[in-house]
């Protein structure tokens, strides 16, 4: 589920920012995207981090990843809600 949402996030970025397509496609090259997908269980799952999924009507519609930087401070990464689920308070 999380990997599917991450793929959706990257596609949304490319679709939403056409002037940045070259940079985004370079940053999220197939190899880099695969690396990002592979690091989800090692970098963003307990005990090193967290991956949260937003649900609406029983369907996964968003995610955010996080990991601690120091006690009481965390970094959030790749916050994404599918466009059709936005505006619902998720």
Coordinates of N, CA, C and O in Angstrom, one line a residue:
X1 N 0.8 -1.2 0.0 CA 0.0 0.0 0.0 C 0.9 1.3 0.0 O 0.7 2.2 -0.8
X2 N 1.9 1.3 0.9 CA 2.7 2.4 1.0 C 3.5 2.7 -0.3 O 3.6 3.8 -0.8
X3 N 4.0 1.6 -0.8 CA 4.8 1.7 -2.1 C 3.9 2.2 -3.2 O 4.4 3.0 -4.0
X4 N 2.7 1.8 -3.3 CA 1.8 2.2 -4.3 C 1.5 3.7 -4.2 O 1.4 4.5 -5.1
X5 N 1.3 4.2 -2.9 CA 1.1 5.6 -2.7 C 2.3 6.4 -3.0 O 2.2 7.5 -3.5
X6 N 3.5 5.9 -2.7 CA 4.7 6.6 -3.1 C 4.9 6.7 -4.6 O 5.2 7.8 -5.1
X7 N 4.5 5.7 -5.3 CA 4.5 5.8 -6.8 C 3.5 6.9 -7.2 O 3.8 7.6 -8.1
X8 N 2.4 6.9 -6.6 CA 1.4 7.9 -6.9 C 1.9 9.3 -6.6 O 1.6 10.3 -7.4
X9 N 2.6 9.5 -5.6 CA 3.2 10.8 -5.2 C 4.1 11.3 -6.3 O 4.1 12.4 -6.7
X10 N 5.0 10.4 -6.7 CA 6.0 10.8 -7.7 C 5.3 11.1 -9.0 O 5.6 12.2 -9.6
X11 N 4.3 10.4 -9.4 CA 3.6 10.7 -10.6 C 2.8 12.0 -10.5 O 2.8 12.8 -11.4
X12 N 2.2 12.3 -9.3 CA 1.5 13.5 -9.0 C 2.5 14.7 -9.2 O 2.2 15.7 -9.7
X13 N 3.7 14.5 -8.6 CA 4.7 15.6 -8.7 C 5.0 15.9 -10.2 O 5.0 17.1 -10.6
X14 N 5.2 14.9 -11.0 CA 5.6 15.1 -12.4 C 4.4 15.7 -13.1 O 4.6 16.6 -13.9
X15 N 3.2 15.3 -12.9 CA 2.0 15.8 -13.5 C 1.7 17.2 -13.1 O 1.2 18.1 -13.9
X16 N 2.0 17.6 -11.8 CA 1.6 18.9 -11.3 C 2.6 20.0 -11.5 O 2.3 21.1 -11.5
X17 N 3.8 19.6 -11.8 CA 4.9 20.6 -12.0 C 5.6 20.3 -13.3 O 6.8 19.9 -13.4
X18 N 4.9 20.6 -14.4 CA 5.5 20.3 -15.8 C 6.8 21.0 -16.0 O 7.6 20.5 -16.8
X19 N 7.0 22.2 -15.5 CA 8.2 22.9 -15.7 C 9.4 22.3 -15.0 O 10.6 22.6 -15.3
X20 N 9.1 21.4 -14.0 CA 10.2 20.7 -13.3 C 10.3 19.2 -13.7 O 11.0 18.5 -13.0
X21 N 9.7 18.8 -14.7 CA 9.6 17.4 -15.1 C 11.1 16.8 -15.3 O 11.3 15.7 -14.8
X22 N 11.9 17.6 -15.9 CA 13.3 17.1 -16.1 C 14.0 16.8 -14.8 O 14.6 15.8 -14.6
X23 N 13.9 17.8 -13.9 CA 14.6 17.6 -12.6 C 13.9 16.5 -11.8 O 14.6 15.7 -11.1
X24 N 12.6 16.5 -11.8 CA 11.9 15.4 -11.0 C 12.2 14.0 -11.6 O 12.4 13.1 -10.9
X25 N 12.2 13.9 -12.9 CA 12.5 12.6 -13.6 C 13.9 12.2 -13.3 O 14.2 11.0 -13.2
X26 N 14.8 13.2 -13.2 CA 16.2 12.8 -12.8 C 16.3 12.4 -11.4 O 16.9 11.4 -11.1
X27 N 15.7 13.2 -10.5 CA 15.7 12.8 -9.0 C 15.0 11.5 -8.8 O 15.5 10.7 -8.0
X28 N 13.9 11.3 -9.4 CA 13.2 10.1 -9.2 C 13.4 9.2 -10.4 O 12.4 8.7 -11.0
X29 N 14.6 9.0 -10.9 CA 14.9 8.1 -11.9 C 14.4 6.7 -11.5 O 14.1 6.5 -10.3
X30 N 14.3 5.8 -12.5 CA 13.8 4.4 -12.0 C 14.7 3.8 -10.9 O 14.1 3.2 -10.0
X31 N 16.0 4.1 -11.0 CA 16.8 3.5 -9.9 C 16.6 4.2 -8.6 O 16.5 3.6 -7.5
X32 N 16.4 5.6 -8.6 CA 16.2 6.3 -7.4 C 14.8 6.0 -6.8 O 14.7 5.9 -5.6
X33 N 13.8 5.9 -7.6 CA 12.5 5.5 -7.2 C 12.6 4.1 -6.5 O 12.0 3.9 -5.4
X34 N 13.2 3.2 -7.1 CA 13.3 1.9 -6.5 C 14.1 1.9 -5.2 O 13.7 1.3 -4.2
X35 N 15.1 2.8 -5.1 CA 15.8 2.9 -3.8 C 14.8 3.5 -2.8 O 14.8 3.0 -1.6
X36 N 14.0 4.5 -3.1 CA 13.1 5.1 -2.2 C 12.0 4.0 -1.8 O 11.7 3.9 -0.6
X37 N 11.6 3.2 -2.7 CA 10.6 2.1 -2.4 C 11.3 1.1 -1.4 O 10.7 0.6 -0.5
X38 N 12.5 0.8 -1.7 CA 13.2 -0.2 -0.9 C 13.5 0.3 0.5 O 13.6 -0.5 1.4
X39 N 13.7 1.6 0.7 CA 14.1 2.1 2.0 C 12.9 2.3 2.9 O 13.1 2.5 4.1
X40 N 11.7 2.1 2.4 CA 10.5 2.3 3.3 C 10.6 1.4 4.5 O 10.5 1.8 5.6
X41 N 10.8 0.0 4.3 CA 10.8 -0.8 5.5 C 12.0 -0.6 6.4 O 11.9 -0.9 7.6
X42 N 13.1 -0.2 5.9 CA 14.3 0.0 6.7 C 14.4 1.3 7.4 O 14.9 1.5 8.5
X43 N 13.9 2.4 6.7 CA 14.1 3.7 7.2 C 12.8 4.3 7.8 O 12.9 5.3 8.6
X44 N 11.7 3.8 7.4 CA 10.4 4.5 7.8 C 9.5 3.5 8.5 O 8.3 3.8 8.5
X45 N 10.0 2.5 9.1 CA 9.2 1.6 9.9 C 9.9 1.4 11.2 O 11.1 1.7 11.3
X46 N 9.1 1.0 12.2 CA 9.6 0.9 13.6 C 10.8 -0.1 13.5 O 10.8 -1.1 12.8
X47 N 11.9 0.2 14.3 CA 12.0 1.2 15.3 C 12.7 2.5 14.8 O 12.8 3.5 15.5
X48 N 13.1 2.6 13.5 CA 13.8 3.8 13.0 C 12.9 4.9 12.6 O 13.3 6.0 12.5
X49 N 11.6 4.6 12.3 CA 10.7 5.6 11.8 C 9.3 5.2 11.8 O 9.0 4.2 12.5
X50 N 8.5 5.8 11.0 CA 7.1 5.5 10.9 C 6.5 5.8 9.5 O 7.0 6.8 8.9
X51 N 5.6 5.0 9.1 CA 4.9 5.3 7.9 C 3.4 5.3 8.3 O 2.9 4.3 8.8
X52 N 2.7 6.4 8.0 CA 1.3 6.5 8.4 C 0.5 6.5 7.1 O 0.9 7.1 6.1
X53 N -0.6 5.8 7.1 CA -1.5 5.7 5.9 C -2.8 6.4 6.3 O -3.4 6.1 7.3
X54 N -3.3 7.2 5.4 CA -4.7 7.8 5.5 C -5.6 7.0 4.8 O -5.4 6.5 3.6
X55 N -6.8 6.7 5.4 CA -7.8 5.9 4.8 C -9.1 6.7 4.6 O -9.4 7.5 5.4
X56 N -9.8 6.4 3.5 CA -11.2 7.0 3.3 C -12.1 6.0 2.7 O -11.7 5.4 1.7
X57 N -13.2 5.7 3.3 CA -14.1 4.7 2.9 C -13.4 3.3 2.6 O -13.7 2.7 1.6
X58 N -12.5 3.0 3.5 CA -11.8 1.7 3.4 C -10.7 1.6 2.4 O -10.2 0.6 2.1
X59 N -10.4 2.8 1.8 CA -9.3 2.8 0.7 C -8.1 3.6 1.2 O -8.3 4.7 1.8
X60 N -6.9 3.2 0.9 CA -5.8 4.0 1.3 C -5.7 5.2 0.3 O -5.7 5.0 -0.9
X61 N -5.6 6.4 0.9 CA -5.7 7.6 0.0 C -4.5 8.5 0.3 O -4.4 9.6 -0.3
X62 N -3.6 8.2 1.2 CA -2.5 9.1 1.5 C -1.5 8.4 2.5 O -1.7 7.4 3.0
X63 N -0.4 9.1 2.5 CA 0.7 8.6 3.4 C 1.6 9.7 3.8 O 1.7 10.8 3.2
X64 N 2.4 9.5 4.8 CA 3.5 10.4 5.3 C 4.5 9.5 6.0 O 4.1 8.5 6.7
X65 N 5.7 9.8 5.8 CA 6.8 9.0 6.4 C 7.5 10.0 7.4 O 7.5 11.2 7.2
X66 N 8.1 9.4 8.5 CA 8.8 10.2 9.4 C 9.9 9.4 10.1 O 9.8 8.2 10.2
X67 N 10.9 10.1 10.6 CA 11.9 9.5 11.4 C 12.4 10.6 12.3 O 12.5 11.8 12.0
X68 N 12.9 10.1 13.5 CA 13.4 11.1 14.5 C 14.7 11.7 14.1 O 15.6 11.0 13.6
X69 N 14.9 13.0 14.4 CA 16.1 13.6 14.2 C 16.9 13.8 15.6 O 18.1 13.6 15.6
X70 N 16.1 14.0 16.6 CA 16.6 14.1 18.0 C 15.4 14.0 18.9 O 14.3 14.1 18.4
X71 N 15.6 13.8 20.2 CA 14.4 13.6 21.1 C 13.4 14.8 20.9 O 13.8 16.0 21.0
X72 N 12.2 14.5 20.6 CA 11.1 15.4 20.5 C 11.0 16.1 19.1 O 10.2 17.0 18.9
X73 N 12.0 15.8 18.2 CA 12.0 16.4 16.9 C 12.0 15.3 15.8 O 12.9 14.4 15.9
X74 N 11.1 15.4 14.8 CA 11.1 14.4 13.8 C 11.0 15.1 12.4 O 10.6 16.2 12.3
X75 N 11.4 14.4 11.4 CA 11.3 14.9 10.0 C 10.2 14.2 9.3 O 10.1 12.9 9.4
X76 N 9.3 14.9 8.7 CA 8.2 14.3 7.9 C 8.7 14.3 6.5 O 9.2 15.3 6.0
X77 N 8.4 13.3 5.7 CA 8.8 13.2 4.3 C 7.7 12.6 3.5 O 6.9 11.8 4.0
X78 N 7.6 13.1 2.3 CA 6.7 12.6 1.3 C 5.2 12.6 1.7 O 4.5 11.6 1.5
X79 N 4.8 13.6 2.3 CA 3.3 13.8 2.7 C 2.5 13.9 1.4 O 2.8 14.7 0.6
X80 N 1.6 13.0 1.3 CA 0.8 12.9 0.0 C -0.6 12.4 0.3 O -0.8 11.4 1.0
X81 N -1.6 13.1 -0.3 CA -3.0 12.7 -0.3 C -3.4 12.7 -1.7 O -3.2 13.6 -2.4
X82 N -4.0 11.6 -2.2 CA -4.4 11.5 -3.6 C -5.4 12.7 -3.8 O -6.2 13.1 -3.0
X83 N -5.3 13.3 -5.0 CA -6.1 14.5 -5.3 C -7.6 14.3 -5.0 O -8.3 15.2 -4.5
X84 N -8.2 13.1 -5.3 CA -9.6 12.9 -5.1 C -10.0 12.9 -3.7 O -11.2 13.0 -3.3
X85 N -9.1 12.7 -2.7 CA -9.4 12.7 -1.3 C -9.0 14.0 -0.6 O -9.3 14.1 0.6
X86 N -8.5 15.0 -1.3 CA -8.2 16.2 -0.6 C -9.4 17.0 -0.3 O -10.5 16.9 -0.8
X87 N -9.3 17.8 0.8 CA -10.4 18.7 1.3 C -11.3 18.0 2.2 O -12.4 18.5 2.5
X88 N -10.9 16.8 2.6 CA -11.8 16.0 3.5 C -11.3 15.9 5.0 O -11.7 15.2 5.8
X89 N -10.3 16.7 5.3 CA -9.7 16.8 6.6 C -8.8 15.6 7.0 O -8.6 15.4 8.1
X90 N -8.3 15.0 6.0 CA -7.4 13.9 6.2 C -6.0 14.5 6.6 O -5.2 14.0 7.2

